[in-house]
Amino acid sequence: MSAAFIKNIRKVEPYVPGDQPNFPDMIKLNTNESPYPPAPAVEQILHTMSADLQRLYPDPNVSKLNQAIADFYGVKPEQVFTGVGSDDVLAMCFLTFFNSEKPILFPDVTYGFYPVWAEMFRIPYQTKKLNDRFEIVKEDYYTENGGIIFPNPNAPTGIALPLSDIEDIIQHNPDSIVIVDEAYIDFGGTSALPLIEKYDNLIVVQTFSKSRSMAGMRIGFAISNPNLIRVLNDCKFSFNSYTMNQVTIAAGAASVADRAYFQNTVAKIVKTREASKKVMAELGFQFPDSQSNFLFVTHPKYSAKELYEMLKAQHIFVRYFGTGRTEPYLRITIGTEEQMEALFAALRNYFQQSVV
Ligand SMILES: *Cc1c(COP(=O)(O)O)cnc(C)c1O
């Protein structure tokens, strides 16, 4: 391309999501989806999709789903903002709240989308190095800034920050918006949601993609005080009013209504995670104590790349990042017990064969 318009093209280095392979026999442990189906009521919605659900524009206020989420978490519907996955919600938050000349702050090892949105929206940013144990150091976030965001538990480490440390960060930054990305909070750690009443600068973001088994439906939400939710809506309605489709709104509301199914599913995954930690340690892996639905593992004898390739050849997909501080690590999503057994068998087999 050589025309003059080239200089006017927005230059972005896009986020690269994990592979979405599709083999009938695959064991997919690479993008932190739930191995279990969504609540049974969701299936019902999908089978009874009325003509009107298809023909009419959806409710731009997403009232039914916002109400369901508000009921679940004991907040008012005007404290909830729902979007097309938490990626959509987070991007809208960056656009709405991060407009300072000062840099926003987030960890060096964290969700790979943060620097991409910052670049995309031309928001200055600074990363804060996790310590040697891959933990967030709260004092790093006491410097001047234009906003703060971090996941809790952090990704891809799985480490949760104690709520008291999160509160310290919020308290030290009364002039900035602090976003806590709780994509994995249902699997461990303590949610910052109760702090919303106490601090006017806190936004908590969660997703249906992991603990609610609905990554394919694309639902995420933010909970905060009504003032911040109002300005978030102002930005959203200035961009696209109808982001949430009718079916997703109905399916999402049906899913949230089934609290027992949700709790059972999460409990199963947590149980499998704890059992998996024991086996992975026996196999010689080292990893932080994950509070999420994945393990972030490294092996002293085998490179991450080697194990990733070996597993991939057997259609067992795990996440290998391949750069920087995360290069020696694999991020392995917790699957069903059977899926984890297959993973352990493949690893055991490989370790035995490679003994000289
Ligand atoms: C998975 C994930 C998201 C995005 O999830 P959506 O599918 O867009 O809801 C956001 N933040 C973190 C830390 C995640 O791991």
Short mmCIF file of C-alpha atoms and ligand atoms in Angstrom, two decimals:
data_model
loop_
_atom_site.label_atom_id
_atom_site.label_comp_id
_atom_site.label_asym_id
_atom_site.label_seq_id
_atom_site.Cartn_x
_atom_site.Cartn_y
_atom_site.Cartn_z
CA MET A 1 0.00 0.00 0.00
CA SER A 2 1.45 3.34 -0.96
CA ALA A 3 -1.46 5.79 -1.08
CA ALA A 4 -1.60 8.81 1.24
CA PHE A 5 -4.50 7.30 3.20
CA ILE A 6 -2.10 4.82 4.75
CA LYS A 7 -0.91 7.32 7.30
CA ASN A 8 -4.52 7.70 8.45
CA ILE A 9 -5.07 4.04 9.14
CA ARG A 10 -5.27 3.14 12.84
CA LYS A 11 -2.27 0.97 13.55
CA VAL A 12 -2.96 -1.81 16.00
CA GLU A 13 -1.22 -4.98 17.10
CA PRO A 14 -4.30 -7.15 17.64
CA TYR A 15 -4.88 -9.42 20.61
CA VAL A 16 -4.28 -13.05 19.65
CA PRO A 17 -6.83 -15.31 21.33
CA GLY A 18 -6.07 -18.97 22.03
CA ASP A 19 -6.58 -21.42 19.14
CA GLN A 20 -10.09 -22.70 18.59
CA PRO A 21 -9.30 -26.11 17.10
CA ASN A 22 -12.19 -28.38 16.21
CA PHE A 23 -11.52 -32.09 16.28
CA PRO A 24 -14.21 -34.52 17.43
CA ASP A 25 -11.77 -36.34 19.72
CA MET A 26 -10.00 -33.29 21.16
CA ILE A 27 -9.49 -32.43 24.80
CA LYS A 28 -9.66 -28.68 24.89
CA LEU A 29 -7.86 -27.19 27.88
CA ASN A 30 -6.49 -24.04 26.23
CA THR A 31 -9.02 -21.22 26.67
CA ASN A 32 -10.51 -21.70 30.14
CA GLU A 33 -14.00 -22.69 29.06
CA SER A 34 -16.09 -24.82 31.39
CA PRO A 35 -16.13 -28.53 30.47
CA TYR A 36 -19.77 -28.70 31.59
CA PRO A 37 -22.89 -27.53 29.73
CA PRO A 38 -24.78 -24.36 30.76
CA ALA A 39 -27.81 -24.54 33.07
CA PRO A 40 -30.58 -26.75 31.58
CA ALA A 41 -32.93 -23.75 31.21
CA VAL A 42 -30.56 -22.27 28.60
CA GLU A 43 -31.12 -25.25 26.32
CA GLN A 44 -34.89 -24.65 26.62
CA ILE A 45 -34.55 -21.05 25.48
CA LEU A 46 -32.49 -22.07 22.47
CA HIS A 47 -35.12 -24.61 21.41
CA THR A 48 -38.06 -22.28 21.75
CA MET A 49 -36.64 -19.26 19.96
CA SER A 50 -39.88 -17.58 18.89
CA ALA A 51 -40.27 -15.72 15.61
CA ASP A 52 -40.59 -12.46 17.54
CA LEU A 53 -37.34 -13.14 19.31
CA GLN A 54 -35.74 -13.19 15.87
CA ARG A 55 -37.80 -10.48 14.16
CA LEU A 56 -37.75 -7.64 16.68
CA TYR A 57 -34.86 -5.51 17.85
CA PRO A 58 -33.65 -6.54 21.28
CA ASP A 59 -34.21 -4.39 24.36
CA PRO A 60 -31.29 -1.95 24.17
CA ASN A 61 -31.33 -1.65 27.97
CA VAL A 62 -30.93 -5.42 28.40
CA SER A 63 -33.39 -5.00 31.30
CA LYS A 64 -34.29 -8.63 31.81
CA LEU A 65 -30.70 -9.79 32.05
CA ASN A 66 -29.56 -6.80 34.12
CA GLN A 67 -32.42 -7.48 36.54
CA ALA A 68 -31.47 -11.17 36.80
CA ILE A 69 -27.83 -10.27 37.49
CA ALA A 70 -28.88 -7.58 39.99
CA ASP A 71 -31.10 -10.11 41.82
CA PHE A 72 -28.28 -12.66 41.96
CA TYR A 73 -25.77 -10.23 43.44
CA GLY A 74 -28.16 -8.22 45.60
CA VAL A 75 -27.66 -4.90 43.83
CA LYS A 76 -30.00 -2.56 41.91
CA PRO A 77 -30.41 -3.01 38.14
CA GLU A 78 -29.07 0.51 37.60
CA GLN A 79 -25.79 -0.75 39.05
CA VAL A 80 -25.37 -3.32 36.27
CA PHE A 81 -23.98 -2.90 32.75
CA THR A 82 -24.08 -5.93 30.47
CA GLY A 83 -22.10 -6.43 27.27
CA VAL A 84 -21.01 -8.92 24.63
CA GLY A 85 -18.59 -10.83 26.85
CA SER A 86 -16.49 -9.07 29.43
CA ASP A 87 -14.10 -8.15 26.60
CA ASP A 88 -16.81 -5.81 25.30
CA VAL A 89 -17.50 -4.48 28.81
CA LEU A 90 -13.79 -3.93 29.54
CA ALA A 91 -13.19 -2.21 26.20
CA MET A 92 -16.12 0.12 26.90
CA CYS A 93 -14.69 0.81 30.37
CA PHE A 94 -11.30 1.73 28.86
CA LEU A 95 -13.04 4.09 26.45
CA THR A 96 -15.24 5.65 29.13
CA PHE A 97 -12.95 5.93 32.15
CA PHE A 98 -9.35 6.00 30.96
CA ASN A 99 -9.00 9.45 29.40
CA SER A 100 -6.22 10.92 31.52
CA GLU A 101 -2.81 12.11 30.31
CA LYS A 102 -1.34 10.02 33.12
CA PRO A 103 -0.66 6.34 32.43
CA ILE A 104 -3.05 3.63 33.49
CA LEU A 105 -1.44 0.83 35.49
CA PHE A 106 -1.67 -2.96 35.20
CA PRO A 107 0.64 -5.92 35.92
CA ASP A 108 3.36 -7.00 33.45
CA VAL A 109 2.04 -10.56 33.46
CA THR A 110 -1.73 -10.34 33.05
CA TYR A 111 -4.60 -10.51 30.59
CA GLY A 112 -3.10 -9.81 27.16
CA PHE A 113 -5.99 -7.63 26.05
CA TYR A 114 -5.19 -4.70 28.39
CA PRO A 115 -2.21 -3.33 26.40
CA VAL A 116 -4.15 -3.88 23.16
CA TRP A 117 -7.08 -1.70 24.26
CA ALA A 118 -4.67 0.90 25.62
CA GLU A 119 -2.92 1.06 22.23
CA MET A 120 -6.19 1.00 20.33
CA PHE A 121 -7.64 3.92 22.31
CA ARG A 122 -4.24 5.65 22.63
CA ILE A 123 -4.26 5.51 26.40
CA PRO A 124 -0.79 5.84 27.96
CA TYR A 125 0.02 2.85 30.19
CA GLN A 126 2.66 1.49 32.50
CA THR A 127 3.06 -2.12 33.58
CA LYS A 128 4.03 -3.06 37.13
CA LYS A 129 6.22 -6.13 37.51
CA LEU A 130 4.80 -9.04 39.49
CA ASN A 131 7.25 -10.23 42.16
CA ASP A 132 9.31 -13.42 41.80
CA ARG A 133 6.38 -15.47 43.05
CA PHE A 134 4.19 -13.88 40.34
CA GLU A 135 2.21 -11.87 42.89
CA ILE A 136 0.82 -8.35 42.49
CA VAL A 137 2.63 -5.92 44.81
CA LYS A 138 -0.02 -3.48 46.02
CA GLU A 139 2.44 -0.66 46.76
CA ASP A 140 3.32 -0.51 43.04
CA TYR A 141 -0.15 0.95 42.49
CA TYR A 142 0.27 3.88 44.88
CA THR A 143 1.95 6.06 42.23
CA GLU A 144 0.15 8.74 40.22
CA ASN A 145 -1.95 7.21 37.45
CA GLY A 146 -4.88 7.62 35.08
CA GLY A 147 -6.61 4.43 36.19
CA ILE A 148 -5.90 0.89 37.40
CA ILE A 149 -6.97 -2.52 36.15
CA PHE A 150 -6.03 -6.04 37.18
CA PRO A 151 -7.72 -9.42 37.20
CA ASN A 152 -8.46 -11.13 40.50
CA PRO A 153 -7.50 -13.97 40.52
CA ASN A 154 -4.82 -12.80 38.07
CA ALA A 155 -4.49 -14.49 34.68
CA PRO A 156 -2.56 -16.51 33.63
CA THR A 157 -1.08 -17.08 37.12
CA GLY A 158 -4.33 -17.99 38.90
CA ILE A 159 -3.13 -16.18 42.04
CA ALA A 160 -5.74 -14.25 44.05
CA LEU A 161 -4.95 -10.99 45.79
CA PRO A 162 -6.44 -10.74 49.32
CA LEU A 163 -9.43 -8.40 49.50
CA SER A 164 -7.61 -6.22 52.06
CA ASP A 165 -4.86 -5.56 49.48
CA ILE A 166 -7.47 -4.68 46.86
CA GLU A 167 -9.11 -2.29 49.30
CA ASP A 168 -5.72 -0.69 49.99
CA ILE A 169 -5.24 -0.10 46.26
CA ILE A 170 -8.72 1.44 45.93
CA GLN A 171 -8.18 3.59 49.03
CA HIS A 172 -4.84 4.91 47.77
CA ASN A 173 -6.42 5.96 44.45
CA PRO A 174 -9.50 8.08 45.19
CA ASP A 175 -8.88 10.11 42.01
CA SER A 176 -8.72 7.11 39.65
CA ILE A 177 -11.12 4.46 38.53
CA VAL A 178 -10.05 1.00 39.72
CA ILE A 179 -11.37 -1.93 37.68
CA VAL A 180 -11.18 -5.41 39.17
CA ASP A 181 -11.58 -8.02 36.41
CA GLU A 182 -13.14 -10.97 38.22
CA ALA A 183 -13.33 -13.41 35.30
CA TYR A 184 -12.31 -16.28 37.63
CA ILE A 185 -13.66 -15.13 41.00
CA ASP A 186 -16.28 -17.88 41.23
CA PHE A 187 -13.47 -20.46 41.47
CA GLY A 188 -11.65 -18.78 44.37
CA GLY A 189 -10.50 -15.56 45.96
CA THR A 190 -12.83 -12.96 47.48
CA SER A 191 -14.97 -10.72 45.31
CA ALA A 192 -14.57 -6.96 45.65
CA LEU A 193 -18.32 -6.50 45.06
CA PRO A 194 -19.13 -5.55 48.68
CA LEU A 195 -16.67 -2.64 48.39
CA ILE A 196 -18.85 -0.97 45.75
CA GLU A 197 -21.03 0.58 48.45
CA LYS A 198 -17.98 2.02 50.18
CA TYR A 199 -15.93 3.43 47.28
CA ASP A 200 -17.21 5.51 44.39
CA ASN A 201 -14.21 4.67 42.13
CA LEU A 202 -14.58 0.88 41.94
CA ILE A 203 -15.90 -1.19 39.03
CA VAL A 204 -16.13 -4.98 39.23
CA VAL A 205 -16.30 -6.88 35.94
CA GLN A 206 -17.36 -10.52 35.60
CA THR A 207 -18.20 -12.93 32.78
CA PHE A 208 -20.52 -15.84 31.91
CA SER A 209 -17.72 -17.40 29.83
CA LYS A 210 -15.97 -19.43 32.50
CA SER A 211 -17.99 -20.34 35.59
CA ARG A 212 -21.36 -20.15 33.80
CA SER A 213 -20.32 -22.28 30.81
CA MET A 214 -21.47 -19.73 28.22
CA ALA A 215 -18.35 -18.52 26.40
CA GLY A 216 -20.12 -19.08 23.07
CA MET A 217 -23.03 -16.83 24.01
CA ARG A 218 -20.83 -13.83 24.87
CA ILE A 219 -22.09 -12.26 28.10
CA GLY A 220 -20.09 -10.12 30.52
CA PHE A 221 -21.10 -7.47 33.01
CA ALA A 222 -19.86 -4.65 35.20
CA ILE A 223 -21.26 -3.79 38.61
CA SER A 224 -20.59 -0.40 40.17
CA ASN A 225 -22.46 2.61 41.53
CA PRO A 226 -25.31 4.02 39.38
CA ASN A 227 -23.25 7.11 38.40
CA LEU A 228 -20.44 5.15 36.78
CA ILE A 229 -22.89 2.74 35.15
CA ARG A 230 -24.79 5.72 33.69
CA VAL A 231 -21.71 7.19 31.98
CA LEU A 232 -20.72 3.73 30.77
CA ASN A 233 -24.17 3.43 29.16
CA ASP A 234 -23.79 6.89 27.61
CA CYS A 235 -20.64 5.72 25.81
CA LYS A 236 -22.17 2.41 24.82
CA PHE A 237 -25.28 4.08 23.35
CA SER A 238 -23.02 6.45 21.43
CA PHE A 239 -21.42 3.46 19.76
CA ASN A 240 -23.98 0.70 19.20
CA SER A 241 -27.31 0.37 21.03
CA TYR A 242 -28.08 -3.20 20.12
CA THR A 243 -25.00 -5.17 21.07
CA MET A 244 -26.83 -7.87 23.03
CA ASN A 245 -29.07 -10.07 20.92
CA GLN A 246 -32.52 -11.28 22.04
CA VAL A 247 -31.59 -14.93 22.45
CA THR A 248 -28.51 -14.18 24.51
CA ILE A 249 -30.47 -11.87 26.82
CA ALA A 250 -33.10 -14.57 27.43
CA ALA A 251 -30.55 -17.38 27.79
CA GLY A 252 -28.40 -15.33 30.15
CA ALA A 253 -31.34 -14.52 32.41
CA ALA A 254 -32.38 -18.19 32.49
CA SER A 255 -28.83 -19.21 33.40
CA VAL A 256 -28.51 -16.78 36.33
CA ALA A 257 -31.84 -17.93 37.75
CA ASP A 258 -30.45 -21.43 38.39
CA ARG A 259 -28.19 -20.79 41.36
CA ALA A 260 -27.95 -24.45 42.42
CA TYR A 261 -26.71 -25.65 39.04
CA PHE A 262 -24.10 -22.89 38.97
CA GLN A 263 -22.82 -23.70 42.45
CA ASN A 264 -22.64 -27.44 41.73
CA THR A 265 -20.75 -26.94 38.49
CA VAL A 266 -18.24 -24.58 40.07
CA ALA A 267 -17.76 -26.97 43.02
CA LYS A 268 -17.02 -29.86 40.64
CA ILE A 269 -14.37 -27.82 38.83
CA VAL A 270 -12.76 -26.68 42.09
CA LYS A 271 -12.66 -30.30 43.31
CA THR A 272 -11.00 -31.43 40.07
CA ARG A 273 -8.55 -28.51 40.30
CA GLU A 274 -7.44 -29.47 43.81
CA ALA A 275 -7.01 -33.13 42.82
CA SER A 276 -5.12 -32.04 39.69
CA LYS A 277 -2.69 -29.98 41.77
CA LYS A 278 -1.65 -33.14 43.64
CA VAL A 279 -1.08 -35.17 40.46
CA MET A 280 0.75 -32.36 38.66
CA ALA A 281 3.07 -31.94 41.68
CA GLU A 282 3.73 -35.71 41.65
CA LEU A 283 4.62 -35.41 37.97
CA GLY A 284 7.25 -32.83 38.92
CA PHE A 285 5.45 -29.69 37.80
CA GLN A 286 5.80 -26.43 39.70
CA PHE A 287 2.98 -23.90 39.82
CA PRO A 288 1.49 -21.11 41.88
CA ASP A 289 -1.50 -22.06 44.05
CA SER A 290 -4.27 -21.38 41.56
CA GLN A 291 -7.65 -20.10 42.73
CA SER A 292 -9.03 -20.16 39.17
CA ASN A 293 -10.14 -22.83 36.69
CA PHE A 294 -6.63 -23.34 35.29
CA LEU A 295 -3.12 -24.23 36.43
CA PHE A 296 -0.07 -22.22 35.37
CA VAL A 297 2.66 -24.85 35.32
CA THR A 298 6.34 -25.22 34.55
CA HIS A 299 8.56 -28.32 34.61
CA PRO A 300 12.24 -28.29 35.60
CA LYS A 301 13.15 -31.01 33.06
CA TYR A 302 10.90 -30.41 30.07
CA SER A 303 10.33 -27.17 28.17
CA ALA A 304 6.81 -25.78 27.90
CA LYS A 305 7.08 -25.77 24.12
CA GLU A 306 8.07 -29.43 24.00
CA LEU A 307 5.15 -30.48 26.21
CA TYR A 308 2.73 -28.24 24.32
CA GLU A 309 3.74 -29.82 20.98
CA MET A 310 3.63 -33.34 22.38
CA LEU A 311 0.12 -32.84 23.80
CA LYS A 312 -1.11 -31.05 20.69
CA ALA A 313 -0.07 -34.03 18.54
CA GLN A 314 -2.48 -36.09 20.67
CA HIS A 315 -5.24 -33.49 20.31
CA ILE A 316 -4.86 -32.34 23.90
CA PHE A 317 -4.79 -28.54 23.66
CA VAL A 318 -3.23 -26.41 26.38
CA ARG A 319 -2.11 -22.77 26.21
CA TYR A 320 1.53 -21.95 25.48
CA PHE A 321 2.28 -18.22 25.36
CA GLY A 322 5.82 -18.53 24.10
CA THR A 323 7.20 -15.14 25.14
CA GLY A 324 8.69 -13.21 28.05
CA ARG A 325 8.28 -14.28 31.64
CA THR A 326 5.53 -16.74 30.76
CA GLU A 327 7.65 -18.66 28.21
CA PRO A 328 8.55 -21.56 30.54
CA TYR A 329 4.88 -22.02 31.48
CA LEU A 330 1.78 -23.74 30.19
CA ARG A 331 -1.69 -22.65 31.20
CA ILE A 332 -3.91 -25.70 31.53
CA THR A 333 -7.67 -25.31 31.93
CA ILE A 334 -9.33 -27.65 34.41
CA GLY A 335 -11.50 -30.05 32.42
CA THR A 336 -13.64 -32.96 33.57
CA GLU A 337 -11.97 -35.62 35.72
CA GLU A 338 -11.79 -37.89 32.65
CA GLN A 339 -10.14 -35.18 30.56
CA MET A 340 -7.58 -34.52 33.28
CA GLU A 341 -6.87 -38.28 33.54
CA ALA A 342 -6.15 -38.34 29.80
CA LEU A 343 -3.79 -35.38 30.20
CA PHE A 344 -1.95 -37.02 33.11
CA ALA A 345 -1.66 -40.29 31.15
CA ALA A 346 -0.15 -38.49 28.17
CA LEU A 347 2.35 -36.68 30.39
CA ARG A 348 3.26 -39.83 32.37
CA ASN A 349 3.72 -41.76 29.17
CA TYR A 350 5.98 -39.10 27.70
CA PHE A 351 8.10 -38.78 30.84
CA GLN A 352 8.60 -42.57 30.97
CA GLN A 353 9.56 -42.80 27.31
CA SER A 354 12.05 -39.98 27.55
CA VAL A 355 13.94 -41.54 30.48
CA VAL A 356 17.29 -42.69 29.07
C1 LIG B 1 -11.61 -14.79 29.74
C2 LIG B 1 -11.24 -13.45 30.28
C3 LIG B 1 -11.92 -12.30 29.91
C4 LIG B 1 -12.92 -12.22 28.78
O1 LIG B 1 -13.92 -13.06 28.80
P1 LIG B 1 -15.21 -12.87 27.88
O2 LIG B 1 -15.36 -14.20 27.24
O3 LIG B 1 -14.98 -11.77 26.90
O4 LIG B 1 -16.26 -12.56 28.85
C5 LIG B 1 -11.60 -11.11 30.53
N1 LIG B 1 -10.64 -11.04 31.44
C6 LIG B 1 -9.92 -12.11 31.79
C7 LIG B 1 -8.85 -11.97 32.80
C8 LIG B 1 -10.20 -13.35 31.22
O5 LIG B 1 -9.46 -14.41 31.52
#
